[in-house]
mmCIF file of C-alpha atoms in Angstrom:
data_model
loop_
_atom_site.group_PDB
_atom_site.id
_atom_site.type_symbol
_atom_site.label_atom_id
_atom_site.label_comp_id
_atom_site.label_asym_id
_atom_site.label_seq_id
_atom_site.Cartn_x
_atom_site.Cartn_y
_atom_site.Cartn_z
ATOM 1 C CA UNK A 19 -0.047 0.053 0.059
ATOM 2 C CA UNK A 20 0.901 3.669 -0.490
ATOM 3 C CA UNK A 21 0.731 6.654 1.281
ATOM 4 C CA UNK A 22 1.941 10.244 1.131
ATOM 5 C CA UNK A 23 2.322 12.642 4.131
ATOM 6 C CA UNK A 24 3.074 16.579 3.373
ATOM 7 C CA UNK A 25 4.399 18.215 6.431
ATOM 8 C CA UNK A 26 3.098 21.676 7.071
ATOM 9 C CA UNK A 27 -0.632 22.650 5.435
ATOM 10 C CA UNK A 28 0.710 25.973 4.919
ATOM 11 C CA UNK A 29 4.169 27.533 3.962
ATOM 12 C CA UNK A 30 4.767 31.443 3.880
ATOM 13 C CA UNK A 31 8.145 32.416 2.349
ATOM 14 C CA UNK A 32 9.198 35.869 0.648
ATOM 15 C CA UNK A 33 9.850 36.332 -2.801
ATOM 16 C CA UNK A 34 13.088 35.435 -3.738
ATOM 17 C CA UNK A 35 13.674 33.286 -0.975
ATOM 18 C CA UNK A 36 14.243 29.492 -1.182
ATOM 19 C CA UNK A 37 10.859 27.572 -1.369
ATOM 20 C CA UNK A 38 11.089 23.993 0.355
ATOM 21 C CA UNK A 39 7.578 21.886 0.361
ATOM 22 C CA UNK A 40 7.826 18.621 2.320
ATOM 23 C CA UNK A 41 6.860 15.087 0.934
ATOM 24 C CA UNK A 42 7.408 11.803 2.710
ATOM 25 C CA UNK A 43 5.979 8.809 1.148
ATOM 26 C CA UNK A 44 5.356 5.075 2.104
ATOM 27 C CA UNK A 45 5.407 2.225 -0.554
ATOM 28 C CA UNK A 46 5.540 -1.407 -0.382
ATOM 29 C CA UNK A 47 7.613 -1.410 -3.726
ATOM 30 C CA UNK A 48 9.929 1.202 -5.498
ATOM 31 C CA UNK A 49 7.146 3.884 -6.088
ATOM 32 C CA UNK A 50 6.984 6.396 -8.916
ATOM 33 C CA UNK A 51 6.461 9.971 -7.233
ATOM 34 C CA UNK A 52 4.860 13.147 -8.514
ATOM 35 C CA UNK A 53 4.491 17.059 -7.893
ATOM 36 C CA UNK A 54 1.393 18.595 -8.858
ATOM 37 C CA UNK A 55 0.249 22.236 -8.359
ATOM 38 C CA UNK A 56 -3.045 23.452 -8.211
ATOM 39 C CA UNK A 57 -4.293 26.950 -8.393
ATOM 40 C CA UNK A 58 -7.554 28.160 -7.733
ATOM 41 C CA UNK A 59 -10.339 26.969 -9.542
ATOM 42 C CA UNK A 60 -8.174 24.754 -11.798
ATOM 43 C CA UNK A 61 -7.215 21.327 -12.252
ATOM 44 C CA UNK A 62 -3.750 19.623 -11.148
ATOM 45 C CA UNK A 63 -0.965 20.657 -13.485
ATOM 46 C CA UNK A 64 2.112 18.145 -13.272
ATOM 47 C CA UNK A 65 5.317 20.001 -11.979
ATOM 48 C CA UNK A 66 8.042 17.017 -12.372
ATOM 49 C CA UNK A 67 7.878 13.231 -11.929
ATOM 50 C CA UNK A 68 10.228 10.605 -10.697
ATOM 51 C CA UNK A 69 10.249 7.209 -12.170
ATOM 52 C CA UNK A 70 13.346 5.251 -11.072
ATOM 53 C CA UNK A 71 15.770 7.247 -13.344
ATOM 54 C CA UNK A 72 17.535 9.991 -12.075
ATOM 55 C CA UNK A 73 17.048 10.729 -8.286
ATOM 56 C CA UNK A 74 17.366 14.459 -8.815
ATOM 57 C CA UNK A 75 14.430 15.472 -11.049
ATOM 58 C CA UNK A 76 13.980 19.279 -12.505
ATOM 59 C CA UNK A 77 10.371 20.315 -13.179
ATOM 60 C CA UNK A 78 8.910 23.385 -14.843
ATOM 61 C CA UNK A 79 8.993 26.850 -13.281
ATOM 62 C CA UNK A 80 12.221 26.099 -11.799
ATOM 63 C CA UNK A 81 11.048 23.581 -9.478
ATOM 64 C CA UNK A 82 13.203 20.268 -8.600
ATOM 65 C CA UNK A 83 12.963 17.617 -6.077
ATOM 66 C CA UNK A 84 15.070 14.680 -4.770
ATOM 67 C CA UNK A 85 14.260 10.954 -4.226
ATOM 68 C CA UNK A 86 15.877 10.248 -1.144
ATOM 69 C CA UNK A 87 15.201 6.302 -0.881
ATOM 70 C CA UNK A 88 17.026 5.958 2.580
ATOM 71 C CA UNK A 89 14.954 8.750 4.169
ATOM 72 C CA UNK A 90 11.412 7.914 2.182
ATOM 73 C CA UNK A 91 11.270 11.436 1.134
ATOM 74 C CA UNK A 92 10.434 13.259 -2.148
ATOM 75 C CA UNK A 93 10.770 17.221 -0.858
ATOM 76 C CA UNK A 94 9.973 19.992 -3.561
ATOM 77 C CA UNK A 95 12.388 22.985 -3.836
ATOM 78 C CA UNK A 96 12.904 26.303 -5.680
ATOM 79 C CA UNK A 97 15.761 28.603 -5.207
ATOM 80 C CA UNK A 98 13.780 31.879 -5.475
ATOM 81 C CA UNK A 99 10.249 32.132 -5.026
ATOM 82 C CA UNK A 100 8.170 34.266 -7.246
ATOM 83 C CA UNK A 101 4.699 35.953 -6.691
ATOM 84 C CA UNK A 102 3.347 33.158 -9.275
ATOM 85 C CA UNK A 103 4.279 30.302 -7.126
ATOM 86 C CA UNK A 104 1.453 30.890 -4.503
ATOM 87 C CA UNK A 105 -0.672 27.933 -4.821
ATOM 88 C CA UNK A 106 -1.826 24.632 -3.715
ATOM 89 C CA UNK A 107 1.147 21.845 -3.824
ATOM 90 C CA UNK A 108 0.205 18.185 -3.799
ATOM 91 C CA UNK A 109 2.909 15.236 -3.713
ATOM 92 C CA UNK A 110 1.516 11.915 -5.069
ATOM 93 C CA UNK A 111 2.601 8.134 -5.087
ATOM 94 C CA UNK A 112 1.497 5.247 -7.191
ATOM 95 C CA UNK A 113 2.662 1.552 -7.668
ATOM 96 C CA UNK A 114 4.558 1.560 -11.125
ATOM 97 C CA UNK A 115 3.221 -2.253 -11.266
ATOM 98 C CA UNK A 116 -0.052 -1.744 -11.151
ATOM 99 C CA UNK A 117 -0.421 2.372 -11.465
ATOM 100 C CA UNK A 118 -4.407 1.928 -11.008
ATOM 101 C CA UNK A 119 -4.524 5.232 -9.065
ATOM 102 C CA UNK A 120 -2.429 7.717 -7.313
ATOM 103 C CA UNK A 121 -2.434 8.553 -3.685
ATOM 104 C CA UNK A 122 -2.303 12.223 -2.930
ATOM 105 C CA UNK A 123 -1.415 13.897 0.325
ATOM 106 C CA UNK A 124 -3.394 16.726 1.916
ATOM 107 C CA UNK A 125 -1.588 19.156 0.217
ATOM 108 C CA UNK A 126 0.525 22.279 0.952
ATOM 109 C CA UNK A 127 -0.761 26.104 0.507
ATOM 110 C CA UNK A 128 2.040 28.210 -0.551
ATOM 111 C CA UNK A 129 1.967 31.881 0.211
ATOM 112 C CA UNK A 130 4.550 34.275 -1.300
ATOM 113 C CA UNK A 131 5.424 37.509 0.459
ATOM 114 C CA UNK A 132 6.283 40.352 -1.633
ATOM 115 C CA UNK B 23 -2.946 19.935 -28.487
ATOM 116 C CA UNK B 24 -6.114 19.766 -26.238
ATOM 117 C CA UNK B 25 -6.117 18.958 -22.704
ATOM 118 C CA UNK B 26 -8.872 16.890 -20.462
ATOM 119 C CA UNK B 27 -12.194 18.833 -20.552
ATOM 120 C CA UNK B 28 -14.686 18.433 -18.258
ATOM 121 C CA UNK B 29 -18.411 19.446 -18.063
ATOM 122 C CA UNK B 30 -20.335 21.119 -16.258
ATOM 123 C CA UNK B 31 -17.839 23.195 -14.322
ATOM 124 C CA UNK B 32 -20.121 23.927 -11.894
ATOM 125 C CA UNK B 33 -23.236 21.907 -10.527
ATOM 126 C CA UNK B 34 -25.770 22.323 -8.087
ATOM 127 C CA UNK B 35 -28.037 19.633 -7.109
ATOM 128 C CA UNK B 36 -31.010 19.514 -4.698
ATOM 129 C CA UNK B 37 -30.489 16.608 -2.457
ATOM 130 C CA UNK B 38 -32.194 13.431 -3.639
ATOM 131 C CA UNK B 39 -31.357 14.926 -7.339
ATOM 132 C CA UNK B 40 -29.304 12.418 -10.016
ATOM 133 C CA UNK B 41 -26.377 14.538 -11.320
ATOM 134 C CA UNK B 42 -24.062 13.289 -14.912
ATOM 135 C CA UNK B 43 -20.775 14.398 -14.741
ATOM 136 C CA UNK B 44 -18.651 14.151 -18.185
ATOM 137 C CA UNK B 45 -14.956 13.761 -18.896
ATOM 138 C CA UNK B 46 -13.315 14.302 -22.332
ATOM 139 C CA UNK B 47 -9.677 12.967 -21.790
ATOM 140 C CA UNK B 48 -6.801 13.873 -23.943
ATOM 141 C CA UNK B 49 -7.148 11.666 -27.630
ATOM 142 C CA UNK B 50 -5.796 8.535 -27.499
ATOM 143 C CA UNK B 51 -4.883 8.268 -23.809
ATOM 144 C CA UNK B 52 -6.390 4.633 -22.628
ATOM 145 C CA UNK B 53 -6.363 4.970 -19.122
ATOM 146 C CA UNK B 54 -8.827 7.091 -17.260
ATOM 147 C CA UNK B 55 -9.132 8.110 -13.408
ATOM 148 C CA UNK B 56 -12.218 9.921 -11.461
ATOM 149 C CA UNK B 57 -11.272 11.289 -8.286
ATOM 150 C CA UNK B 58 -13.425 13.522 -5.698
ATOM 151 C CA UNK B 59 -11.275 16.405 -3.668
ATOM 152 C CA UNK B 60 -13.180 17.568 -0.975
ATOM 153 C CA UNK B 61 -12.309 20.880 0.583
ATOM 154 C CA UNK B 62 -8.930 21.620 1.725
ATOM 155 C CA UNK B 63 -8.082 17.573 0.848
ATOM 156 C CA UNK B 64 -6.137 16.012 -1.950
ATOM 157 C CA UNK B 65 -7.806 13.892 -4.441
ATOM 158 C CA UNK B 66 -8.895 10.870 -3.615
ATOM 159 C CA UNK B 67 -9.436 8.216 -5.914
ATOM 160 C CA UNK B 68 -12.650 7.166 -7.104
ATOM 161 C CA UNK B 69 -12.697 4.397 -10.325
ATOM 162 C CA UNK B 70 -10.342 3.588 -13.338
ATOM 163 C CA UNK B 71 -10.900 2.627 -16.524
ATOM 164 C CA UNK B 72 -8.230 0.895 -18.915
ATOM 165 C CA UNK B 73 -10.139 1.663 -22.771
ATOM 166 C CA UNK B 74 -13.956 0.966 -21.999
ATOM 167 C CA UNK B 75 -13.092 -1.495 -19.224
ATOM 168 C CA UNK B 76 -13.624 -0.750 -15.344
ATOM 169 C CA UNK B 77 -10.360 -2.027 -14.073
ATOM 170 C CA UNK B 78 -10.788 -0.792 -10.146
ATOM 171 C CA UNK B 79 -13.791 1.244 -8.548
ATOM 172 C CA UNK B 80 -13.103 0.466 -5.085
ATOM 173 C CA UNK B 81 -12.932 3.703 -4.252
ATOM 174 C CA UNK B 82 -16.775 4.473 -4.890
ATOM 175 C CA UNK B 83 -18.142 5.458 -1.786
ATOM 176 C CA UNK B 84 -21.513 3.822 -2.201
ATOM 177 C CA UNK B 85 -23.729 1.933 -4.855
ATOM 178 C CA UNK B 86 -25.305 5.440 -5.698
ATOM 179 C CA UNK B 87 -21.840 6.223 -7.562
ATOM 180 C CA UNK B 88 -21.479 4.698 -11.221
ATOM 181 C CA UNK B 89 -19.074 5.259 -14.227
ATOM 182 C CA UNK B 90 -19.158 4.329 -17.327
ATOM 183 C CA UNK B 91 -16.953 4.536 -20.569
ATOM 184 C CA UNK B 92 -18.504 2.499 -23.001
ATOM 185 C CA UNK B 93 -16.528 3.489 -26.118
ATOM 186 C CA UNK B 94 -13.173 3.807 -24.499
ATOM 187 C CA UNK B 95 -12.877 7.549 -24.996
ATOM 188 C CA UNK B 96 -15.776 9.754 -22.976
ATOM 189 C CA UNK B 97 -16.464 8.959 -19.591
ATOM 190 C CA UNK B 98 -19.490 9.887 -17.290
ATOM 191 C CA UNK B 99 -19.832 9.668 -13.558
ATOM 192 C CA UNK B 100 -22.970 9.596 -12.284
ATOM 193 C CA UNK B 101 -24.503 10.069 -8.793
ATOM 194 C CA UNK B 102 -28.184 9.171 -8.130
ATOM 195 C CA UNK B 103 -30.163 10.553 -5.010
ATOM 196 C CA UNK B 104 -27.209 12.942 -4.025
ATOM 197 C CA UNK B 105 -26.647 14.059 -0.533
ATOM 198 C CA UNK B 106 -24.993 16.617 1.235
ATOM 199 C CA UNK B 107 -21.612 14.863 1.540
ATOM 200 C CA UNK B 108 -21.421 14.527 -2.001
ATOM 201 C CA UNK B 109 -20.620 17.937 -2.446
ATOM 202 C CA UNK B 110 -16.823 18.133 -3.703
ATOM 203 C CA UNK B 111 -14.749 18.757 -7.090
ATOM 204 C CA UNK B 112 -14.620 15.955 -9.148
ATOM 205 C CA UNK B 113 -11.646 15.741 -11.038
ATOM 206 C CA UNK B 114 -10.601 13.380 -14.177
ATOM 207 C CA UNK B 115 -7.493 12.570 -15.377
ATOM 208 C CA UNK B 116 -6.184 10.397 -18.177
ATOM 209 C CA UNK B 117 -3.093 8.789 -18.990
ATOM 210 C CA UNK B 118 -1.230 7.218 -21.633
ATOM 211 C CA UNK B 119 -0.593 3.964 -19.911
ATOM 212 C CA UNK B 120 -1.268 3.176 -16.302
ATOM 213 C CA UNK B 121 1.723 4.377 -13.807
ATOM 214 C CA UNK B 122 2.436 7.195 -16.033
ATOM 215 C CA UNK B 123 2.025 10.773 -15.246
ATOM 216 C CA UNK B 124 -1.720 11.910 -14.913
ATOM 217 C CA UNK B 125 -3.049 14.923 -16.913
ATOM 218 C CA UNK B 126 -6.097 16.564 -14.891
ATOM 219 C CA UNK B 127 -9.033 18.632 -16.227
ATOM 220 C CA UNK B 128 -10.481 21.644 -14.805
ATOM 221 C CA UNK B 129 -12.682 19.574 -12.643
ATOM 222 C CA UNK B 130 -16.503 19.935 -11.428
ATOM 223 C CA UNK B 131 -17.464 21.310 -8.748
ATOM 224 C CA UNK B 132 -20.722 19.909 -7.374
ATOM 225 C CA UNK B 133 -22.624 21.633 -4.484
ATOM 226 C CA UNK B 134 -25.407 19.547 -2.823
ATOM 227 C CA UNK B 135 -28.290 21.974 -1.202
#
């Protein structure tokens, strides 16, 4: 079974500061991991994905995440926050062998302070 | 190319009414998923299709929920005798293959009064 824990339901950063959103997963098999962003009244947009290749994954809009098996983590980072990064961020895990569903965390709301 | 589309975007139903929510996946995507997203929560899996076959419906909360994808393309999620607890955003996603990244539609916000 898979599950995701996102620590910190709300994160505030100053514009230009480092963004760090935490995601820890539980999986009985080597997982696939994903980060999605959701803007108000919109669907989820894929930021990046880990599918067992390179452990450091680069995504869109300057985001990246590192898969750390020993820590069962897949934290999302961005060196310099922009006002347009304010949104809800979701981490998700799936079993690559079945792929029937994604298991999502409860989300982290990112606020960027000008 | 066109993404996943859903209609209607907003639906208000009186308790006890039946509703039908439509999803048009990305052309050629064989896998289609429905999720329910309650306010302030992450999406929760409802059901999964591979082409026209419904391979997993373990997330459907009750027998009032029914989904179909008869021709392996467009899908409809039907909720019978809606209840207030059904109020949520219903998200549809499609994928080129199971396990791959899923592409989400904008969702249908259902409000049951």
